XYZ file of C-alpha atoms in Angstrom:
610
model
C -23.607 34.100 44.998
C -26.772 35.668 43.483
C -29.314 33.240 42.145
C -32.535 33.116 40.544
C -35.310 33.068 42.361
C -38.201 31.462 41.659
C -41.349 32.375 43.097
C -44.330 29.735 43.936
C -48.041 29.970 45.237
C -47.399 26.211 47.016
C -45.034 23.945 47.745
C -44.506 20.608 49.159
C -40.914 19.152 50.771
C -41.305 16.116 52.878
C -38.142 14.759 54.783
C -37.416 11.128 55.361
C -34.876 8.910 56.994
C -33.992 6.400 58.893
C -35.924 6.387 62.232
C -32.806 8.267 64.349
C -32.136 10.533 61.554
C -34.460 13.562 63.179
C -36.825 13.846 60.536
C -39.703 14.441 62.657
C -37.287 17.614 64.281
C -36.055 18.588 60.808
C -39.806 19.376 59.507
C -40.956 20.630 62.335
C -38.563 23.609 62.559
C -38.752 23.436 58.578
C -42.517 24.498 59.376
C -41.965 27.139 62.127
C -39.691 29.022 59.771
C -42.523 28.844 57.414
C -45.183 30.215 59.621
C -42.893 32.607 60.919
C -42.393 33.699 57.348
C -46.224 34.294 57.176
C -46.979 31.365 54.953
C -50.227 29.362 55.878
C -49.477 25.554 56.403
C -50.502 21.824 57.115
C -48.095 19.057 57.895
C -48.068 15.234 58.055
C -45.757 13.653 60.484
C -45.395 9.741 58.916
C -43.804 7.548 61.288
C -42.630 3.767 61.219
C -45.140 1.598 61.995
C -42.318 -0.542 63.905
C -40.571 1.130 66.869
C -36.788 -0.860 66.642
C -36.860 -1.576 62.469
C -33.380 -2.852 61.458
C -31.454 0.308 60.092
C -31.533 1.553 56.522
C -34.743 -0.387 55.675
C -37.758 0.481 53.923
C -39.735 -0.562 57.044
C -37.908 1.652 59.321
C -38.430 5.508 57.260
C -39.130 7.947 59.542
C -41.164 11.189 57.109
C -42.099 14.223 57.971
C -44.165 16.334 55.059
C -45.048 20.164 55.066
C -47.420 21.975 52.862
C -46.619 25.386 52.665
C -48.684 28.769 50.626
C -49.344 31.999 49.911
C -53.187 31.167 49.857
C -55.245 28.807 52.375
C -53.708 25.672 52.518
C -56.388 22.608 53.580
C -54.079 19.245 53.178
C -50.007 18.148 53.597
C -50.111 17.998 50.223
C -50.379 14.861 47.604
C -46.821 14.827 45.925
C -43.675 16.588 46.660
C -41.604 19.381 45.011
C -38.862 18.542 47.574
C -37.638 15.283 48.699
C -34.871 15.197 51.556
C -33.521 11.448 51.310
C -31.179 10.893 54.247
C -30.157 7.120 53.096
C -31.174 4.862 50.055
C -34.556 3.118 52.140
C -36.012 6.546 52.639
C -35.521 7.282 48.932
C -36.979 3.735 47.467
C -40.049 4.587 50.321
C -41.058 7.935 48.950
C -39.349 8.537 45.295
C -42.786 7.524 43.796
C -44.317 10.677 45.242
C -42.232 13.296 44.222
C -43.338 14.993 41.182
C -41.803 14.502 37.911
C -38.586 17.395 37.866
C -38.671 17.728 41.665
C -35.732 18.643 43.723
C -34.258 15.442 45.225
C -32.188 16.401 48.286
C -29.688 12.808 49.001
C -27.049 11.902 51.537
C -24.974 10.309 49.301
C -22.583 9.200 51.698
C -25.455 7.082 53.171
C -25.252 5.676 49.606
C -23.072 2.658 50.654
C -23.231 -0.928 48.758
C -24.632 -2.106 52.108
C -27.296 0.041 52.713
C -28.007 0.083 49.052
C -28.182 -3.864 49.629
C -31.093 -3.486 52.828
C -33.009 -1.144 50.667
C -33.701 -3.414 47.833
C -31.741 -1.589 45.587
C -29.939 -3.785 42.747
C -28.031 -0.561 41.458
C -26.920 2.866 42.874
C -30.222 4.882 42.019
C -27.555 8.121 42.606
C -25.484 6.330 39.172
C -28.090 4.017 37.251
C -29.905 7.173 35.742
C -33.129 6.164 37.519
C -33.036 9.503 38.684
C -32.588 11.441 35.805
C -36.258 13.034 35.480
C -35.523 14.877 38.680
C -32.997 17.418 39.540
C -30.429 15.907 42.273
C -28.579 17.826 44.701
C -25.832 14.648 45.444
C -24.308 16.571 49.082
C -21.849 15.124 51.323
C -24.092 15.121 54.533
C -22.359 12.853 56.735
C -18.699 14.234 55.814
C -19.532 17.954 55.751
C -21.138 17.594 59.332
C -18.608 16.023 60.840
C -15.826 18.592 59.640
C -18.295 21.633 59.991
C -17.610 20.035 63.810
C -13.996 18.999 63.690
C -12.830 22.292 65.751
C -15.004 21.577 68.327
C -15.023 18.852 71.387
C -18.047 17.215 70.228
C -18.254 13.775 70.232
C -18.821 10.965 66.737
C -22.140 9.908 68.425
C -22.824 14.529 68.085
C -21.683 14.423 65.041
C -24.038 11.860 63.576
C -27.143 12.717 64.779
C -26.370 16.817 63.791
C -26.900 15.590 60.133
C -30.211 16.720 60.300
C -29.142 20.325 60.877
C -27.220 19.911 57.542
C -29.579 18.856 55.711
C -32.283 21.631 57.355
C -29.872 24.400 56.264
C -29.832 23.403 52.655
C -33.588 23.572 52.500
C -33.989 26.263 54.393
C -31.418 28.347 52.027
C -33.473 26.968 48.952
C -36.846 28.616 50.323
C -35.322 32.084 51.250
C -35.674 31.036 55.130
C -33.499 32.875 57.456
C -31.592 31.058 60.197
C -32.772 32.985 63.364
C -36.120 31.360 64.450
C -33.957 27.982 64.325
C -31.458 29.357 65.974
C -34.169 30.485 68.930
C -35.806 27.019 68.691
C -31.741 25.508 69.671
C -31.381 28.207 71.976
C -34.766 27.333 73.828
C -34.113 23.505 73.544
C -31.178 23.241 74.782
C -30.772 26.187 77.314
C -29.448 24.117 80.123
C -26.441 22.700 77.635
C -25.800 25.528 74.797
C -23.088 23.939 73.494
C -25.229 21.112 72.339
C -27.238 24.101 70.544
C -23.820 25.535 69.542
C -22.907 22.862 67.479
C -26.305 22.468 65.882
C -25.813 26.215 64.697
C -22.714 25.154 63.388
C -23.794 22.480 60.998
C -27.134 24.147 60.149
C -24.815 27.170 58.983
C -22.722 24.746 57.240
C -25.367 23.484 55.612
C -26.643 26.666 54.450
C -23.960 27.901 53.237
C -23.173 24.762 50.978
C -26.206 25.560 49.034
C -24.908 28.646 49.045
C -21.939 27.580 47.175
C -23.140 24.523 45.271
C -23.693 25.820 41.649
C -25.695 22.889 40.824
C -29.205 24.991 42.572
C -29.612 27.465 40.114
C -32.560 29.039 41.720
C -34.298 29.579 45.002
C -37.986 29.022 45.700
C -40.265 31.996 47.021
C -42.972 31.409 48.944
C -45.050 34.746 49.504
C -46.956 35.167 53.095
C -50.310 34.032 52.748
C -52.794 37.276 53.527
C -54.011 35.847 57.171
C -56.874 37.686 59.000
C -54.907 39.839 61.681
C -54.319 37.934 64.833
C -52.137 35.970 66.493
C -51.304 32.663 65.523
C -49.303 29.727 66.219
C -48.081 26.350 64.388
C -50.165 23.713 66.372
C -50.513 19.973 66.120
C -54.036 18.838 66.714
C -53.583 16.932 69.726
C -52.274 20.286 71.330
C -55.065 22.217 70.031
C -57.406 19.437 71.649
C -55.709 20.030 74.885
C -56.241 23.837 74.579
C -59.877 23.639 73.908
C -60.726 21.423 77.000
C -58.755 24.636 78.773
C -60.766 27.082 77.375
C -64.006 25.353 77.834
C -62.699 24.353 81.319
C -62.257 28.462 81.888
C -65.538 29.364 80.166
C -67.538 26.806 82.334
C -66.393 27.482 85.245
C -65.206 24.083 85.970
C -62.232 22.412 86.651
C -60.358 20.480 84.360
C -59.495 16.754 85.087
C -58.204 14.447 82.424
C -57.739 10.478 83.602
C -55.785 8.455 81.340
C -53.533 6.055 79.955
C -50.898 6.576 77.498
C -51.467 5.262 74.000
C -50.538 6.294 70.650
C -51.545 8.574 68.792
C -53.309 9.748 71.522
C -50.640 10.656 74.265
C -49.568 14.215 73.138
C -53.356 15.469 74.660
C -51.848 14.014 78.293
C -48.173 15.386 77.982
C -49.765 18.731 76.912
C -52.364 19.075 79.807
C -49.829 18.028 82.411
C -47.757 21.166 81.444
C -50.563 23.317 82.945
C -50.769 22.412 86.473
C -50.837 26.695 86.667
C -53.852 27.227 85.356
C -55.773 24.726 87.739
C -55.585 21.521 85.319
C -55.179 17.953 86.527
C -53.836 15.332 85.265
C -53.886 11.757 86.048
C -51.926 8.621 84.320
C -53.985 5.662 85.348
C -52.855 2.121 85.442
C -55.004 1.281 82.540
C -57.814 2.449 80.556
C -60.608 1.603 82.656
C -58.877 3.187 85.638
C -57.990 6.104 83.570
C -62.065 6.666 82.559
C -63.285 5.774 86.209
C -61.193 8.101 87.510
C -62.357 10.640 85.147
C -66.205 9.650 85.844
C -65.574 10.142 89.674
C -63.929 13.629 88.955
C -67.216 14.558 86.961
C -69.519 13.428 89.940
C -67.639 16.116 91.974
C -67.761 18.839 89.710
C -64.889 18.714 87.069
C -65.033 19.274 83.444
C -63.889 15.420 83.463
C -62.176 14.559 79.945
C -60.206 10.756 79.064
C -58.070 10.025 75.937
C -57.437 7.115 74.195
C -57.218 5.560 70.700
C -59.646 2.359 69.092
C -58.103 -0.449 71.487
C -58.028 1.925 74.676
C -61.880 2.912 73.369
C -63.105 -0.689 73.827
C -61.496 -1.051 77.175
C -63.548 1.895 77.808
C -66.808 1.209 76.671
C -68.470 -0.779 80.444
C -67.518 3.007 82.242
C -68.964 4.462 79.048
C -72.014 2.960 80.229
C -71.705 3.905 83.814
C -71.898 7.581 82.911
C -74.333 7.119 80.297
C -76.404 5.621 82.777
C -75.655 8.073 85.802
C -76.147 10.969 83.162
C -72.825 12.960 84.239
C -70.665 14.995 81.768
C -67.927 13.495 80.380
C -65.448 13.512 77.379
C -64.126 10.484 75.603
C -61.568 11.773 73.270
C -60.722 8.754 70.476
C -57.590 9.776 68.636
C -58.424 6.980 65.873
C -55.203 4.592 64.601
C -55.913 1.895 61.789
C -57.498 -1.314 63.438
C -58.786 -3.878 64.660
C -57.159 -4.620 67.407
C -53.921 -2.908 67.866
C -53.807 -2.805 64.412
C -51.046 -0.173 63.010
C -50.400 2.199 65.866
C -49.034 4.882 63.702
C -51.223 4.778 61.042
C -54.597 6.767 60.626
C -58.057 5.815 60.231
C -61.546 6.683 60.495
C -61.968 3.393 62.226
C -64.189 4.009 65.170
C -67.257 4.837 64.308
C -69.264 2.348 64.749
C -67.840 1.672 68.234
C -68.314 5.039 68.838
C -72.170 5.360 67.943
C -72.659 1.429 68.925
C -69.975 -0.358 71.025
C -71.092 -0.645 74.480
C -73.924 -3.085 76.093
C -77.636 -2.349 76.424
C -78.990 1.019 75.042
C -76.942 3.554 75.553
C -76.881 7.001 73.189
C -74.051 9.384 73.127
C -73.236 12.206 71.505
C -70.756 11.976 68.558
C -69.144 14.516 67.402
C -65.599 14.806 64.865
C -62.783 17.301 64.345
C -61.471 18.521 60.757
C -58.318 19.424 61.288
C -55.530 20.166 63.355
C -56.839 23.829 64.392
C -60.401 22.688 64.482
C -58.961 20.011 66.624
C -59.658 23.523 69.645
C -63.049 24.046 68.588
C -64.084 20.425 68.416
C -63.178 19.676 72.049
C -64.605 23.117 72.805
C -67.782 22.087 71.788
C -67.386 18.370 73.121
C -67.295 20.009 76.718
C -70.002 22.064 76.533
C -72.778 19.809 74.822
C -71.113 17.189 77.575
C -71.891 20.041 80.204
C -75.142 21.254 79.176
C -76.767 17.974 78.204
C -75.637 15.805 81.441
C -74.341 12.976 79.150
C -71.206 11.823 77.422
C -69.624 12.778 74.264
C -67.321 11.076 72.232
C -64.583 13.217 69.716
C -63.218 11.413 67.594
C -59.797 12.677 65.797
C -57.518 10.803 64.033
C -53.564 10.319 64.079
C -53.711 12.195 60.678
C -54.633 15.511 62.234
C -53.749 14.738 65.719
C -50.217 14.733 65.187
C -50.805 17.166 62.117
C -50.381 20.671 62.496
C -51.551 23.826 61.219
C -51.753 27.516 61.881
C -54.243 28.314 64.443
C -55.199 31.347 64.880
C -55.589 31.907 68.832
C -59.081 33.447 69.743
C -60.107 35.508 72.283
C -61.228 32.809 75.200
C -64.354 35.516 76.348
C -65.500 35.598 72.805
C -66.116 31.600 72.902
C -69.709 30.445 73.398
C -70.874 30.318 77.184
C -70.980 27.307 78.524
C -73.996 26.876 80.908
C -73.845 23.550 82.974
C -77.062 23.084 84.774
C -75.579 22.888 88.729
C -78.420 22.160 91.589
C -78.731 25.145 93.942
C -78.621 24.577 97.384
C -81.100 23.762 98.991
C -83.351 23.358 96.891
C -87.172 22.092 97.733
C -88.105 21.266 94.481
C -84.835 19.255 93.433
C -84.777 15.663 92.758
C -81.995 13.775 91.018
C -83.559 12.814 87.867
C -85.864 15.821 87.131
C -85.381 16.919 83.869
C -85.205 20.063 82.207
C -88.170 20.035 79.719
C -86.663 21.080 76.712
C -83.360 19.386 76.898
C -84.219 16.815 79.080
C -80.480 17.086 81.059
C -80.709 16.320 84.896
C -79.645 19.113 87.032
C -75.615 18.569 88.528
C -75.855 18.076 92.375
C -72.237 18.748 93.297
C -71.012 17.189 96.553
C -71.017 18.547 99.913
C -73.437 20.809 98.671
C -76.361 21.257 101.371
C -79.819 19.785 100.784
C -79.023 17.783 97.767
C -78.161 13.710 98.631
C -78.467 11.364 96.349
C -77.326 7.731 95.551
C -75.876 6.857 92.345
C -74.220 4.246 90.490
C -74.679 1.760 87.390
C -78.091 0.115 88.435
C -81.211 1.683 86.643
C -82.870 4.695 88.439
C -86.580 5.531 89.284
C -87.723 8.261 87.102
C -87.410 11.719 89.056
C -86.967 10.194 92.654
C -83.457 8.882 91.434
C -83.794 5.859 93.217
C -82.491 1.957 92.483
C -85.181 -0.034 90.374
C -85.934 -2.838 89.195
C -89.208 -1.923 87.664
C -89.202 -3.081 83.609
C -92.000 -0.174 82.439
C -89.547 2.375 84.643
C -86.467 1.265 83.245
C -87.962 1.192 79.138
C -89.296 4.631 80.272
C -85.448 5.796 81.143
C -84.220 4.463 78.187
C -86.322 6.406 76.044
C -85.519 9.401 77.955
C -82.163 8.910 77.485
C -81.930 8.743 73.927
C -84.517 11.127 73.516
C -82.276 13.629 75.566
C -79.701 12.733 73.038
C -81.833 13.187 70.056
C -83.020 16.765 71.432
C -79.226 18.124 71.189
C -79.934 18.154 67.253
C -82.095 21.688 68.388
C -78.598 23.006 69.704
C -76.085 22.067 67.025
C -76.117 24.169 64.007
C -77.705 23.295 60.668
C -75.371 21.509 58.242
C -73.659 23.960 55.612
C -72.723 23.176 52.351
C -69.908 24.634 50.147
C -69.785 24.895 46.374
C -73.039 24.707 44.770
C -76.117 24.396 47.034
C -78.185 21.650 44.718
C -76.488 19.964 41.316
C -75.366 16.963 39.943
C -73.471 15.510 42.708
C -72.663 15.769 46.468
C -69.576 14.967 48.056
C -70.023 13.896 52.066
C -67.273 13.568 54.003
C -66.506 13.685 58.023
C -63.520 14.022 60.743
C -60.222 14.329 59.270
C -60.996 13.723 55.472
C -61.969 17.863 55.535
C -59.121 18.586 53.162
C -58.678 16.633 50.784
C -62.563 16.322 50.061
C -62.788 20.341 49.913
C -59.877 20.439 47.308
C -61.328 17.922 45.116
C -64.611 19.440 45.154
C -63.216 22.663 44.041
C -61.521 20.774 41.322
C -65.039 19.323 40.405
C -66.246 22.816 40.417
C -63.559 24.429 37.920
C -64.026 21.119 35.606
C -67.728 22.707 35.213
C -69.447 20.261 37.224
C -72.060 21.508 39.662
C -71.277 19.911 43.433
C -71.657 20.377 46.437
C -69.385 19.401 49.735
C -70.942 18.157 52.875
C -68.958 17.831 55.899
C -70.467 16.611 58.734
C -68.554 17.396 62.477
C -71.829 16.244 64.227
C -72.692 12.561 63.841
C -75.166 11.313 66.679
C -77.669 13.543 66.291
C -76.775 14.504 62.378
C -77.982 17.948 62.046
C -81.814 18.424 61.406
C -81.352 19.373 57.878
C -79.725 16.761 56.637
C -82.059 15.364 54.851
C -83.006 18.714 53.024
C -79.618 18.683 51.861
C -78.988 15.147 50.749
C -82.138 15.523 48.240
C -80.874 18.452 46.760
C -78.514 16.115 44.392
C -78.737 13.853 41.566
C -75.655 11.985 43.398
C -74.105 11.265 46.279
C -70.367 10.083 47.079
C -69.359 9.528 50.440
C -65.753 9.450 50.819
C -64.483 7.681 54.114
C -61.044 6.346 55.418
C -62.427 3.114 56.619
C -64.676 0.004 54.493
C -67.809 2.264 54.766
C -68.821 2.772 58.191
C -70.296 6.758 57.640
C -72.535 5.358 54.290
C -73.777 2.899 56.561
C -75.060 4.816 59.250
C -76.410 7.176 56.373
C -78.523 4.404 55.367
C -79.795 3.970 58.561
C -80.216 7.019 59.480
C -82.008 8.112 55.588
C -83.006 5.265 53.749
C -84.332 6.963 51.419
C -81.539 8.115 49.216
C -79.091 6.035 47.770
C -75.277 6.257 48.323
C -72.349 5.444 46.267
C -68.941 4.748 48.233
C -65.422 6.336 47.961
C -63.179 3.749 50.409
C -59.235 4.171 51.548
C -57.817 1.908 54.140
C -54.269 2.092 53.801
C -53.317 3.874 56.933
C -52.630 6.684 54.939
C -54.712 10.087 54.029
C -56.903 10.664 50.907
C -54.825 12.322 48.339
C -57.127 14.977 46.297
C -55.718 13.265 43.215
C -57.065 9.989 43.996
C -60.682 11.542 45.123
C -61.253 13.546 41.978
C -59.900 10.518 39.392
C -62.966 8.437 41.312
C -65.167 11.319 40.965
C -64.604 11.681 37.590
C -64.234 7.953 36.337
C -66.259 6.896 33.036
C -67.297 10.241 32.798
């Protein structure tokens, strides 16, 4: 059946169901198709806060949203042009998102008084009229899976959870996507049991082909490649590209890569993903804890490793006494902080910029380290890139901080060329050596040499107690130790001459500029390019590196009438700006909702009482 086809620069479907309904499964392939299709990307996994919520409630909606163009795409998108509903909760959770006339995708056999009844609803939503400023595609989901199965063996407990396929196929008819790279994904997945992939085909053909049939979708929605630079490129979720950029660094150093950790969410996908890689020399270690996980990692650095540990805001604090020990034995090491809402355990599943100030400030005595952020999912490989090698060159530890938002985000990632990386240069002892001492300092970065182990000429003690300047050994000595603690933030402070100068896009001096950091990258840039084709003249500033801020900073904060500084947290970047450069004021642009800035929501506060 020939239909219209309708073709679009951007558009946004997010799937949601119940927490078993395979929403996070159905985007995700959703998303491959895309990118294999050539369109550019960003995606927003949203999962239940609660791990075992009753079934069919609000509380237990599993989402899964995917922002797909023809042109650069920077955020998941704010509201959707596709909703996939798989029961009545997921509906009532997300309905107020979906743009006025968008496509509503139900399950209407999950449409049952009961269910209806958990969800809050007082009225079928499908029959009320409620719905009738969007266009509803009512499909059988549950029935038409089960008899797209019935001449097959497969079991009622197959049947249900293949729903998802169903409801995949529909969309993926309704965008032009062809079956195939689906069909390699089941073929890959479930290689060791391919009839389990054979009856996934089945449904997601079945599904398919009822759009196909279903004369209620007039049209189809286009979605031309986006022109990409040539390369290769994959669909990556941050915490994978994090993983990947320790490897790279780890190959470019010359080091080996050890990661010590403890599982924790949203942090865990950087462990599962550097276990898979005991070929290329990387090793892994699940600790009993968090402060065995970090030890472990500070021991591996004292021998030589490229020594990384991941966590999220709880696991941090655990971590902050070893923070100390390394900041105080001046080895490299990486502290990645996949940030969740907070305090405490807070909402494990929810985003945040919520660190920071532990990050620049939570440990005892004085004790600098390098902060540093990510943007996105795909910068996600250059951030912990250039985590390792300020860690390696500088002698002292650096925190990342991500966020769930882009750590279990994904984007397309173009895959670069791992000799065409920036060298890393760690300063190693020579054997040997007559003129080596443990705490001599290069002169311009102040970074101890690295005396590995075993290797002749070099012993040395170490631990947490203060050191003697140069000689390296235990003291006690107060005018010794107030000397090491200016040396250590000093050496800190000195990295600012090996970071590069902060850049600003959109206008370089105006009425107003828009400061942002870590995951926020998106959504700021968008709404500053709205500000920018309202008339206005503004500028975006994105800081990645926090402690030191780039030595221009201050250049580029006076070059405004105003400045915003939009943060997911109460204010915790505006704060440290005021610290850091009193002499400006600051207005504030806060979210803490668990949930990312929508570029909606950023411009309207830009923009208010004008």
């Amino acid at each position: 059946m020939d239909k219209r086809v309708i073709n679009l620069e951007q558009v946004v479907v997010k799937f949601a169901g119940d927490s078993g309904d395979g929403m996070q499964l159905t985007g995700t392939l959703f998303s491959e198709a895309a990118a294999k299709a050539g369109n550019d990307l960003a995606t927003f996994p949203d999962y239940p806060a609660e791990i075992r919520a009753p079934q069919n409630t609000v509380a237990g909606v599993s989402g899964f949203q995917v922002h797909i163009g023809k042109n650069k795409i920077h955020t998941s998108g704010d509201h959707f042009d596709v909703l996939v509903a798989m029961n009545p909760a997921s509906l009532k959770a997300n309905l107020k998102w979906a743009k006025r006339g968008a496509t509503i995708i139900v399950n209407e056999d999950a449409f049952e008084e009961k269910a209806l009844e958990k969800a809050g609803y007082a009225s079928n939503p499908l029959e009320d009229g409620s719905l009738d400023a969007y266009q509803v595609i009512k499909a059988p989901v549950s029935r038409l899976t089960k008899e797209s199965l019935n001449d097959t063996d497969a079991d009622t407990k197959t049947k249900d959870k293949s729903r998802n396929m169903f409801a995949l196929g529909i969309i993926l008819y309704l965008f032009n996507k062809g079956l195939e790279s689906t069909f390699e994904y089941l073929d890959e997945k479930f290689g060791k049991n391919p009839k389990v992939a054979g009856y996934n085909k089945l449904v997601l053909e079945a599904g398919y082909s009822y759009a196909y049939h279903y004369e209620m979708i007039h049209s189809t929605i286009q979605v031309e490649p986006a022109k990409l630079a040539k390369g290769k490129y994959r669909n990556v979720i941050g915490n994978v590209a994090t993983a990947w950029g320790f490897m790279a660094a780890a190959e470019r150093s010359g080091r080996p890569l050890f990661l010590g950790s403890y599982p924790i969410t949203p942090a865990t996908d950087i462990l599962i993903e550097l276990s898979k890689h005991k070929s290329l020399g990387v090793k892994t270690f699940q600790a009993e804890d968090e402060i065995a996980g970090i030890c472990s990692a500070i021991g591996a650095s004292f021998t030589g490793s490229l020594a990384i540990t991941t966590t999220s805001g709880p696991g941090l604090s655990l971590k902050s006494e070893a923070i100390g020990l390394a900041v105080i034995t001046e080895l490299p090491l990486v502290i990645v902080d996949v940030q969740r809402s907070g305090p405490s355990t807070g909402m494990p599943t929810k985003s945040e910029q919520s660190d920071l100030y532990q990050a620049l400030f939570g440990r005892n005595g004085e004790c600098p380290c390098i902060v540093i952020a990510a943007s996105s999912p795909s910068d996600c490989f250059y951030a912990a890139y250039e985590a390792a090698k300020l860690s390696l060159e500088h002698m002292t530890p650096v925190l990342l901080l991500t966020d769930g938002y882009i750590g279990n985000g994904s984007q397309l990632f173009k895959i670069p060329s791992v000799k065409d990386l920036p060298s890393i240069q760690p300063p190693i002892a020579t054997a040997n050596d007559p003129n080596y001492k443990p705490y001599r300092r290069n002169p311009e970065t102040l970074a101890r040499q690295w005396a590995l182990p075993g290797t002749p000429g070099l012993l040395h003690r170490i631990g947490g107690l203060e050191k003697e300047d140069v000689a390296g050994n235990v003291s006690t000595d107060g005018a010794n130790h107030e000397k090491m603690v200016h040396l250590r933030d000093e050496k800190v402070q000195r990295v600012a001459n090996y970071i590069p100068r902060q850049e600003v896009e959109g206008d370089p001096e105006g009425d107003i500029l828009v400061v942002s950091w870590g995951g926020t990258y998106g959504a700021v840039h968008a709404a500053v390019n709205e500000l920018r084709r309202q008339g206005k003249k503004a500028g975006h500033a994105h800081f990645k590196y926090i402690m030191p801020l780039p030595l221009n900073t201050a250049e580029i904060l006076g070059n405004y009438k105003k400045i915003v500084v939009c943060e997911l947290n109460n204010g915790q970047f505006v704060n440290y700006l005021r610290m850091t450069h009193p002499q400006f004021s600051y207005e504030q642009f806060n979210k803490v909702q668990g949930q990312p800035f929508l570029v909606e929501e950023i411009v309207t506060h830009l923009t208010d009482g004008e």
